[in-house]
Amino acid sequence: MFLIKELTIRNFRSHANSTITFDTGINLISGRNGAGKTSILDAILVALYGSRPTGLKKEQLVRDGTSGYNIRLKFDLNGKEYIIERNSDGNTRLRGDITIEGDSAVTSWVEKNIGSPHIFTSAVYVKQGEIDEIIRDEESREKVIRRITRIEDFENAWKNMGKLIREFERERDHYKSIVEKQEIYKTSKEEKEIELKAKEEELKNYLQKKSELDKVLNELSKRLNEFERIAKNVKDLEAKKNELIQNKKALEAERSAIIKTIEDLKNRIKKLEMNAKICKEIESDAKKYIKLEELYRNLNKRFREIEVEISELKREKDLLISKRDELADKIKKKRDIEDRLRKIDNEISNIKDKAEIWKNIELKSKRRDQIVESIGDVNKVLKSYELLKRAKEENEKLHAISEKLTERISKVKAERDQIVDCIKKIETASGICPICKRELSEEHKKKLLESYKRSLKEKDDELLKLLDKRKKISEKREKIESVLSKEEAIIKKKQLLDELKKLEDELKGYDLEELKKCYEVYESLNSERDKLKAVLNELEGVEDLLNEVNQRIATIESTISERESEKRNLLSNSNYKSLDEILNEMDSLRSKYEEWNRIRDSEKELELERERLNKAYKRLNEIEEELKNIDESLRDISDKIKEFDYDEEEHNKLKNEYLAKSKELSAIDEGIRNLKEMIESIKKDLERLNVTIEQIEDYKERIRTIEDKIIPELRRIRDKYRTYKNTLAETVFKEVEEYASKIFEEITDGKYSGIRLKQISERGKEKLKVFVIHNGKERDINYLSGGELIALGLAFRLALSSFMIKGRVPILILDEPTPFLDEERRKKLVEITINYLRRIPQVIIVTHDDELKDAADRIISVEYVGGVSKVYVED
């Protein structure tokens, strides 16, 4: 027997350093999703078989930021203790009554002594969602069976063999298509050889033409190069000549412009000399105008600032007067509110006691009305409650009778089995009686058999009567169950009825209408008082604010008076009576100021113009000298051009002839290139044809091998896979049915005597249907309640485990069995866990559902804290 005792994991997935101790019984690993619960199960698998069964690579199992994991698993096997220590670097050791080292050696030992990874993960390890798949529908159920029992492996092998046969058939057909074209390939070869000779002869002719053209082009090239050299020299001289002509034209244009500029400058100088004289005469009046302008600007600016300030102050004063009137109204409103609050306080004081009474009994009144509406007819509730009590009493009596009948049935069955066993022994015995060990004669044997058969008939009759009685009691209990199923609702209504009676007693003697009206008035007055107090709080300090406003008004009036006085003082200090007087004097001087301002720079401009005139005369002399030099250069260039004897027409004729011959040579080169490519292509085609013709005999032999050996052998193997698959399926369904029937009968306390598995054809498709046996009849699983359905799922899954290990399951691991279950099915799973799974020596359950804690012998909590999984054992 295999039992896990202790697991230590370091730097494995989300665990940094965790040690988990397991015991016999039910070990519950509890925690939220993502806490690291399933990592514990993965660590058990890795310790036993390495990383492959998890479906993950070693580097995916190593905790982030660490170099490698270490797992240490302690377990008992057939009464002996062993320890496996497995590291991610491949350093693995098993210690016990033997010592084994190395990854593969330890895994081989585990597979030999505990079982293969498939056996362990199928028989021991129940994965998340498997129970739900079993009870969901026929298709899901059959998939689970075929996956766990490896029927699907044979199905996949059978399908893969079919694919392989089709691949060989395609290969054979491909070779046949080549063999059928053997004569075509030979004809093609002959045609290609003829074509090759023709193309080689054509290439030879082209090469000869190319050689002749190369000589002609060489001679033409020499003559053309000489013409090109002379043409270049002439062209360079013409370009230089044109450049000099352009320069001459530009200088002549510049000379004309300078002569005109000199005349303009002379006239400009005369005018500037006159302006300079006038500027000196009017300068004093212009400067007086400037001073007056500055005085006017400063006074006008300050007057505007004073006017703006006075305007702003007057606007503020008007706003403050309006604010003063508003504050006076608020003071009156405040006094009115204070009077109203005194009246409200008196009214509240008069009705406060009655309002407090209503406040205390209001909820009771509402609760009474709710109960009356909820329960309806009181007599009907009382009648249902009495009927429920009688049903419970009757059910207890029937349950006691049923238990006694079950005990008696078991006893009679055992006695009957003993009698049947004795009959079998006597029928096969000779010489000595197997019962009393005396000599056995034929007559004595006959009498013994008659006696035992009479006893057997008596037991059979008694058994039939007992079963009939138990059936009748079961039918009565089913009727009673329809009443008991409403127990919760009936008791709830009875409790409401008791609560109603108590509430009515408490509410006696109160005038509820009057109390309610008093309470409503009381609440209304309180609400009004709170609102008035809020307004009063807002009006707090209005008297102080009014005083501040009056003081500000007085300050503003004083400031306005000061600004008016400042305005008068500014004019008296300027020696003018008003701003208009300053403006009049400025108008009398404005024309002289504007004339002076216009010609004030005449003296400077006069100096600049005289300097420009000197520069113009200097540049004119330079241009005359440059024009003289250009005329000399033009005469030299014309003489050099005449020295070259260049005929442009002859040059163009030679270029056209060279171009025509070059095109002809390009065409020949293109033809040679195309012919060489064709010849190369034909040679490659001939090589391929030769290879194909040589391979055809090999292809014929390959076709014979495929048809005579490979395909028949593959079909024979495929037929064997199908036979193995069908035989295995038949065995699996029969044995799983036997295991599941026994387990389901035990889990349901004999209510169901077993299950039946049947392959049924629906719409041309085979489906695996499950029926339960109830009172000797086959019923569809829709007949089961939600809790019974989860019992069936678990029985089925345990039966698959029993089939895989050919016996009772010594250890069971359930990974998250509840995520797809509703409340009723979760409760049933807890019940099954307590009543049935406890028979298994060791059960490990991983779950985030707290309901399963009630069924556990040992609770191991896993939490994810600060990026690390932590393990705690709960008391």
Tab-separated table of N, CA and C in Angstrom, residues 54-169:
chain	number	residue	atom	x	y	z
A	54	THR	N	3.452	16.822	-15.623
A	54	THR	CA	2.806	18.126	-15.381
A	54	THR	C	2.533	18.859	-16.674
A	55	GLY	N	3.197	18.446	-17.771
A	55	GLY	CA	3.030	19.158	-19.033
A	55	GLY	C	3.842	20.429	-19.116
A	56	LEU	N	4.728	20.662	-18.150
A	56	LEU	CA	5.541	21.887	-18.116
A	56	LEU	C	7.022	21.525	-18.188
A	57	LYS	N	7.839	22.470	-18.703
A	57	LYS	CA	9.284	22.279	-18.719
A	57	LYS	C	9.866	22.614	-17.352
A	58	LYS	N	11.082	22.102	-17.085
A	58	LYS	CA	11.714	22.343	-15.781
A	58	LYS	C	11.831	23.828	-15.483
A	59	GLU	N	12.239	24.621	-16.489
A	59	GLU	CA	12.448	26.059	-16.233
A	59	GLU	C	11.139	26.771	-15.902
A	60	GLN	N	10.000	26.209	-16.342
A	60	GLN	CA	8.703	26.805	-16.003
A	60	GLN	C	8.296	26.492	-14.562
A	61	LEU	N	8.893	25.473	-13.958
A	61	LEU	CA	8.565	25.076	-12.589
A	61	LEU	C	9.440	25.779	-11.558
A	62	VAL	N	10.577	26.340	-12.015
A	62	VAL	CA	11.493	27.023	-11.086
A	62	VAL	C	10.911	28.376	-10.704
A	63	ARG	N	10.937	28.682	-9.409
A	63	ARG	CA	10.407	29.964	-8.932
A	63	ARG	C	11.209	31.122	-9.522
A	64	ASP	N	10.520	32.207	-9.918
A	64	ASP	CA	11.171	33.371	-10.523
A	64	ASP	C	12.257	33.920	-9.604
A	65	GLY	N	13.411	34.228	-10.206
A	65	GLY	CA	14.498	34.839	-9.440
A	65	GLY	C	15.389	33.844	-8.733
A	66	THR	N	15.142	32.510	-8.905
A	66	THR	CA	15.983	31.491	-8.264
A	66	THR	C	16.630	30.626	-9.339
A	67	SER	N	17.652	29.862	-8.930
A	67	SER	CA	18.434	29.089	-9.909
A	67	SER	C	17.869	27.692	-10.154
A	68	GLY	N	17.076	27.132	-9.225
A	68	GLY	CA	16.549	25.782	-9.411
A	68	GLY	C	15.724	25.336	-8.228
A	69	TYR	N	14.885	24.273	-8.447
A	69	TYR	CA	14.017	23.787	-7.369
A	69	TYR	C	14.589	22.522	-6.732
A	70	ASN	N	14.080	22.224	-5.508
A	70	ASN	CA	14.423	20.994	-4.777
A	70	ASN	C	13.134	20.453	-4.174
A	71	ILE	N	12.842	19.152	-4.407
A	71	ILE	CA	11.628	18.517	-3.873
A	71	ILE	C	12.043	17.266	-3.104
A	72	ARG	N	11.476	17.110	-1.886
A	72	ARG	CA	11.771	15.925	-1.052
A	72	ARG	C	10.443	15.288	-0.652
A	73	LEU	N	10.215	14.037	-1.065
A	73	LEU	CA	8.960	13.339	-0.799
A	73	LEU	C	9.233	12.099	0.050
A	74	LYS	N	8.559	12.033	1.221
A	74	LYS	CA	8.662	10.856	2.097
A	74	LYS	C	7.354	10.080	1.985
A	75	PHE	N	7.431	8.738	1.785
A	75	PHE	CA	6.199	7.949	1.633
A	75	PHE	C	6.441	6.519	2.139
A	76	ASP	N	5.323	5.828	2.436
A	76	ASP	CA	5.343	4.410	2.825
A	76	ASP	C	4.895	3.578	1.640
A	77	LEU	N	5.572	2.456	1.402
A	77	LEU	CA	5.170	1.519	0.362
A	77	LEU	C	5.254	0.113	0.947
A	78	ASN	N	4.071	-0.501	1.128
A	78	ASN	CA	3.988	-1.858	1.696
A	78	ASN	C	4.718	-1.966	3.038
A	79	GLY	N	4.518	-0.920	3.891
A	79	GLY	CA	5.083	-0.947	5.230
A	79	GLY	C	6.519	-0.480	5.332
A	80	LYS	N	7.165	-0.111	4.222
A	80	LYS	CA	8.550	0.378	4.249
A	80	LYS	C	8.578	1.859	3.891
A	81	GLU	N	9.466	2.601	4.554
A	81	GLU	CA	9.561	4.049	4.324
A	81	GLU	C	10.647	4.349	3.274
A	82	TYR	N	10.313	5.255	2.343
A	82	TYR	CA	11.248	5.678	1.310
A	82	TYR	C	11.253	7.206	1.238
A	83	ILE	N	12.368	7.759	0.742
A	83	ILE	CA	12.480	9.209	0.512
A	83	ILE	C	13.062	9.420	-0.887
A	84	ILE	N	12.355	10.246	-1.683
A	84	ILE	CA	12.865	10.656	-3.001
A	84	ILE	C	13.219	12.134	-2.913
A	85	GLU	N	14.440	12.483	-3.319
A	85	GLU	CA	14.847	13.890	-3.391
A	85	GLU	C	15.221	14.182	-4.838
A	86	ARG	N	14.478	15.124	-5.449
A	86	ARG	CA	14.662	15.408	-6.875
A	86	ARG	C	14.953	16.898	-7.062
A	87	ASN	N	16.033	17.213	-7.822
A	87	ASN	CA	16.431	18.597	-8.100
A	87	ASN	C	16.277	18.901	-9.586
A	88	SER	N	16.104	20.190	-9.896
A	88	SER	CA	15.915	20.594	-11.299
A	88	SER	C	17.172	20.383	-12.133
A	89	ASP	N	18.359	20.252	-11.482
A	89	ASP	CA	19.602	20.045	-12.246
A	89	ASP	C	19.833	18.581	-12.598
A	90	GLY	N	18.832	17.698	-12.281
A	90	GLY	CA	18.955	16.276	-12.621
A	90	GLY	C	19.545	15.422	-11.518
A	91	ASN	N	19.954	16.041	-10.407
A	91	ASN	CA	20.523	15.295	-9.274
A	91	ASN	C	19.376	14.705	-8.456
A	92	THR	N	19.083	13.403	-8.632
A	92	THR	CA	17.932	12.745	-7.999
A	92	THR	C	18.404	11.501	-7.253
A	93	ARG	N	17.798	11.270	-6.057
A	93	ARG	CA	18.197	10.109	-5.239
A	93	ARG	C	16.970	9.526	-4.542
A	94	LEU	N	16.911	8.168	-4.471
A	94	LEU	CA	15.891	7.457	-3.678
A	94	LEU	C	16.601	6.696	-2.573
A	95	ARG	N	16.102	6.870	-1.326
A	95	ARG	CA	16.683	6.173	-0.174
A	95	ARG	C	15.595	5.392	0.555
A	96	GLY	N	15.957	4.181	1.021
A	96	GLY	CA	15.050	3.322	1.781
A	96	GLY	C	15.786	2.038	2.089
A	97	ASP	N	15.156	0.903	1.775
A	97	ASP	CA	15.903	-0.351	1.947
A	97	ASP	C	16.929	-0.527	0.832
A	98	ILE	N	16.820	0.370	-0.224
A	98	ILE	CA	17.841	0.424	-1.268
A	98	ILE	C	18.140	1.896	-1.548
A	99	THR	N	19.256	2.156	-2.243
A	99	THR	CA	19.604	3.531	-2.648
A	99	THR	C	19.789	3.542	-4.157
A	100	ILE	N	19.082	4.474	-4.811
A	100	ILE	CA	19.157	4.608	-6.275
A	100	ILE	C	19.426	6.075	-6.595
A	101	GLU	N	20.319	6.305	-7.549
A	101	GLU	CA	20.646	7.680	-7.929
A	101	GLU	C	20.421	7.884	-9.427
A	102	GLY	N	20.059	9.131	-9.788
A	102	GLY	CA	19.846	9.480	-11.194
A	102	GLY	C	18.369	9.641	-11.529
A	103	ASP	N	18.059	10.649	-12.340
A	103	ASP	CA	16.669	10.951	-12.712
A	103	ASP	C	15.947	9.728	-13.276
A	104	SER	N	16.487	9.167	-14.355
A	104	SER	CA	15.798	8.080	-15.067
A	104	SER	C	15.744	6.806	-14.230
A	105	ALA	N	16.805	6.534	-13.424
A	105	ALA	CA	16.828	5.309	-12.613
A	105	ALA	C	15.753	5.356	-11.535
A	106	VAL	N	15.606	6.525	-10.871
A	106	VAL	CA	14.581	6.666	-9.820
A	106	VAL	C	13.190	6.560	-10.443
A	107	THR	N	12.972	7.228	-11.598
A	107	THR	CA	11.657	7.179	-12.266
A	107	THR	C	11.314	5.746	-12.656
A	108	SER	N	12.290	4.984	-13.148
A	108	SER	CA	12.049	3.577	-13.521
A	108	SER	C	11.617	2.762	-12.307
A	109	TRP	N	12.282	2.998	-11.149
A	109	TRP	CA	11.925	2.270	-9.917
A	109	TRP	C	10.485	2.600	-9.508
A	110	VAL	N	10.113	3.879	-9.577
A	110	VAL	CA	8.751	4.301	-9.210
A	110	VAL	C	7.722	3.644	-10.126
A	111	GLU	N	8.005	3.644	-11.444
A	111	GLU	CA	7.055	3.049	-12.392
A	111	GLU	C	6.886	1.552	-12.138
A	112	LYS	N	7.976	0.892	-11.739
A	112	LYS	CA	7.922	-0.567	-11.499
A	112	LYS	C	7.192	-0.894	-10.203
A	113	ASN	N	7.419	-0.109	-9.133
A	113	ASN	CA	6.895	-0.459	-7.810
A	113	ASN	C	5.594	0.262	-7.444
A	114	ILE	N	5.358	1.444	-8.004
A	114	ILE	CA	4.126	2.196	-7.681
A	114	ILE	C	3.170	2.207	-8.857
A	115	GLY	N	3.700	2.353	-10.066
A	115	GLY	CA	2.854	2.374	-11.257
A	115	GLY	C	3.347	3.426	-12.228
A	116	SER	N	2.885	3.314	-13.473
A	116	SER	CA	3.288	4.275	-14.502
A	116	SER	C	2.661	5.638	-14.219
A	117	PRO	N	3.201	6.704	-14.842
A	117	PRO	CA	2.592	8.027	-14.650
A	117	PRO	C	1.120	8.050	-15.047
A	118	HIS	N	0.765	7.305	-16.118
A	118	HIS	CA	-0.634	7.287	-16.544
A	118	HIS	C	-1.515	6.623	-15.492
A	119	ILE	N	-1.025	5.499	-14.919
A	119	ILE	CA	-1.798	4.823	-13.868
A	119	ILE	C	-2.000	5.759	-12.686
A	120	PHE	N	-0.926	6.449	-12.278
A	120	PHE	CA	-1.015	7.331	-11.104
A	120	PHE	C	-1.980	8.489	-11.368
A	121	THR	N	-1.808	9.155	-12.537
A	121	THR	CA	-2.649	10.328	-12.819
A	121	THR	C	-4.077	9.937	-13.160
A	122	SER	N	-4.313	8.648	-13.525
A	122	SER	CA	-5.672	8.215	-13.859
A	122	SER	C	-6.378	7.587	-12.666
A	123	ALA	N	-5.644	6.743	-11.902
A	123	ALA	CA	-6.269	6.009	-10.807
A	123	ALA	C	-6.247	6.785	-9.498
A	124	VAL	N	-5.168	7.520	-9.246
A	124	VAL	CA	-4.999	8.200	-7.960
A	124	VAL	C	-5.416	9.662	-8.043
A	125	TYR	N	-5.096	10.310	-9.125
A	125	TYR	CA	-5.207	11.769	-9.266
A	125	TYR	C	-6.479	12.089	-10.073
A	126	VAL	N	-7.506	12.607	-9.410
A	126	VAL	CA	-8.749	13.005	-10.083
A	126	VAL	C	-8.653	14.493	-10.395
A	127	LYS	N	-8.531	14.815	-11.684
A	127	LYS	CA	-8.285	16.197	-12.086
A	127	LYS	C	-9.549	17.047	-11.971
A	128	GLN	N	-9.337	18.348	-11.917
A	128	GLN	CA	-10.431	19.308	-11.804
A	128	GLN	C	-11.401	19.153	-12.979
A	129	GLY	N	-12.694	19.072	-12.679
A	129	GLY	CA	-13.730	19.033	-13.707
A	129	GLY	C	-14.093	17.647	-14.188
A	130	GLU	N	-13.340	16.569	-13.775
A	130	GLU	CA	-13.635	15.226	-14.284
A	130	GLU	C	-14.986	14.719	-13.805
A	131	ILE	N	-15.321	14.976	-12.531
A	131	ILE	CA	-16.620	14.515	-12.005
A	131	ILE	C	-17.749	15.221	-12.738
A	132	ASP	N	-17.580	16.532	-12.985
A	132	ASP	CA	-18.605	17.289	-13.715
A	132	ASP	C	-18.764	16.736	-15.130
A	133	GLU	N	-17.639	16.363	-15.795
A	133	GLU	CA	-17.718	15.805	-17.142
A	133	GLU	C	-18.508	14.491	-17.151
A	134	ILE	N	-18.324	13.680	-16.108
A	134	ILE	CA	-18.981	12.372	-16.044
A	134	ILE	C	-20.494	12.521	-15.960
A	135	ILE	N	-20.971	13.522	-15.194
A	135	ILE	CA	-22.424	13.651	-15.000
A	135	ILE	C	-23.057	14.610	-15.997
A	136	ARG	N	-22.236	15.298	-16.825
A	136	ARG	CA	-22.788	16.321	-17.707
A	136	ARG	C	-23.614	15.706	-18.837
A	137	ASP	N	-22.991	14.824	-19.653
A	137	ASP	CA	-23.709	14.201	-20.767
A	137	ASP	C	-22.941	12.958	-21.208
A	138	GLU	N	-23.588	12.182	-22.139
A	138	GLU	CA	-23.000	10.907	-22.569
A	138	GLU	C	-21.647	11.112	-23.252
A	139	GLU	N	-21.562	12.149	-24.100
A	139	GLU	CA	-20.333	12.376	-24.860
A	139	GLU	C	-19.154	12.683	-23.946
A	140	SER	N	-19.376	13.584	-22.954
A	140	SER	CA	-18.296	13.937	-22.019
A	140	SER	C	-17.898	12.725	-21.187
A	141	ARG	N	-18.899	11.953	-20.734
A	141	ARG	CA	-18.632	10.775	-19.901
A	141	ARG	C	-17.770	9.763	-20.648
A	142	GLU	N	-18.136	9.510	-21.923
A	142	GLU	CA	-17.399	8.516	-22.704
A	142	GLU	C	-15.970	8.997	-22.973
A	143	LYS	N	-15.808	10.331	-23.168
A	143	LYS	CA	-14.458	10.870	-23.374
A	143	LYS	C	-13.583	10.610	-22.169
A	144	VAL	N	-14.136	10.819	-20.946
A	144	VAL	CA	-13.369	10.594	-19.711
A	144	VAL	C	-12.960	9.124	-19.621
A	145	ILE	N	-13.909	8.215	-19.876
A	145	ILE	CA	-13.613	6.769	-19.786
A	145	ILE	C	-12.514	6.395	-20.778
A	146	ARG	N	-12.660	6.861	-22.015
A	146	ARG	CA	-11.698	6.487	-23.053
A	146	ARG	C	-10.321	7.081	-22.777
A	147	ARG	N	-10.289	8.304	-22.187
A	147	ARG	CA	-8.996	8.920	-21.894
A	147	ARG	C	-8.282	8.201	-20.754
A	148	ILE	N	-9.012	7.937	-19.666
A	148	ILE	CA	-8.382	7.335	-18.482
A	148	ILE	C	-7.961	5.896	-18.749
A	149	THR	N	-8.825	5.102	-19.436
A	149	THR	CA	-8.525	3.677	-19.662
A	149	THR	C	-7.661	3.456	-20.901
A	150	ARG	N	-7.318	4.539	-21.594
A	150	ARG	CA	-6.448	4.510	-22.777
A	150	ARG	C	-7.084	3.823	-23.982
A	151	ILE	N	-8.426	3.720	-23.977
A	151	ILE	CA	-9.106	3.233	-25.184
A	151	ILE	C	-8.813	4.194	-26.329
A	152	GLU	N	-8.789	5.502	-26.005
A	152	GLU	CA	-8.566	6.497	-27.055
A	152	GLU	C	-7.173	6.357	-27.673
A	153	ASP	N	-6.192	5.808	-26.911
A	153	ASP	CA	-4.864	5.591	-27.492
A	153	ASP	C	-4.938	4.594	-28.642
A	154	PHE	N	-5.745	3.490	-28.426
A	154	PHE	CA	-5.919	2.508	-29.495
A	154	PHE	C	-6.699	3.099	-30.662
A	155	GLU	N	-7.722	3.951	-30.338
A	155	GLU	CA	-8.482	4.601	-31.414
A	155	GLU	C	-7.564	5.497	-32.251
A	156	ASN	N	-6.726	6.282	-31.556
A	156	ASN	CA	-5.808	7.174	-32.269
A	156	ASN	C	-4.802	6.384	-33.101
A	157	ALA	N	-4.310	5.262	-32.520
A	157	ALA	CA	-3.368	4.418	-33.263
A	157	ALA	C	-4.034	3.861	-34.519
A	158	TRP	N	-5.318	3.404	-34.379
A	158	TRP	CA	-6.078	2.864	-35.528
A	158	TRP	C	-6.240	3.939	-36.601
A	159	LYS	N	-6.577	5.172	-36.186
A	159	LYS	CA	-6.734	6.272	-37.148
A	159	LYS	C	-5.399	6.611	-37.806
A	160	ASN	N	-4.331	6.654	-36.994
A	160	ASN	CA	-3.010	6.994	-37.534
A	160	ASN	C	-2.525	5.953	-38.537
A	161	MET	N	-2.835	4.657	-38.266
A	161	MET	CA	-2.459	3.601	-39.209
A	161	MET	C	-3.189	3.805	-40.535
A	162	GLY	N	-4.461	4.253	-40.475
A	162	GLY	CA	-5.215	4.543	-41.699
A	162	GLY	C	-4.562	5.651	-42.493
A	163	LYS	N	-4.118	6.712	-41.759
A	163	LYS	CA	-3.424	7.814	-42.434
A	163	LYS	C	-2.133	7.332	-43.089
A	164	LEU	N	-1.407	6.462	-42.372
A	164	LEU	CA	-0.143	5.949	-42.892
A	164	LEU	C	-0.371	5.108	-44.159
A	165	ILE	N	-1.440	4.271	-44.143
A	165	ILE	CA	-1.768	3.456	-45.325
A	165	ILE	C	-2.076	4.364	-46.521
A	166	ARG	N	-2.836	5.438	-46.252
A	166	ARG	CA	-3.177	6.359	-47.346
A	166	ARG	C	-1.932	7.066	-47.884
A	167	GLU	N	-0.967	7.357	-46.998
A	167	GLU	CA	0.285	7.975	-47.442
A	167	GLU	C	1.040	7.044	-48.394
A	168	PHE	N	1.128	5.737	-48.012
A	168	PHE	CA	1.808	4.773	-48.886
A	168	PHE	C	1.054	4.586	-50.202
A	169	GLU	N	-0.292	4.627	-50.154
A	169	GLU	CA	-1.067	4.511	-51.403
A	169	GLU	C	-0.796	5.707	-52.322
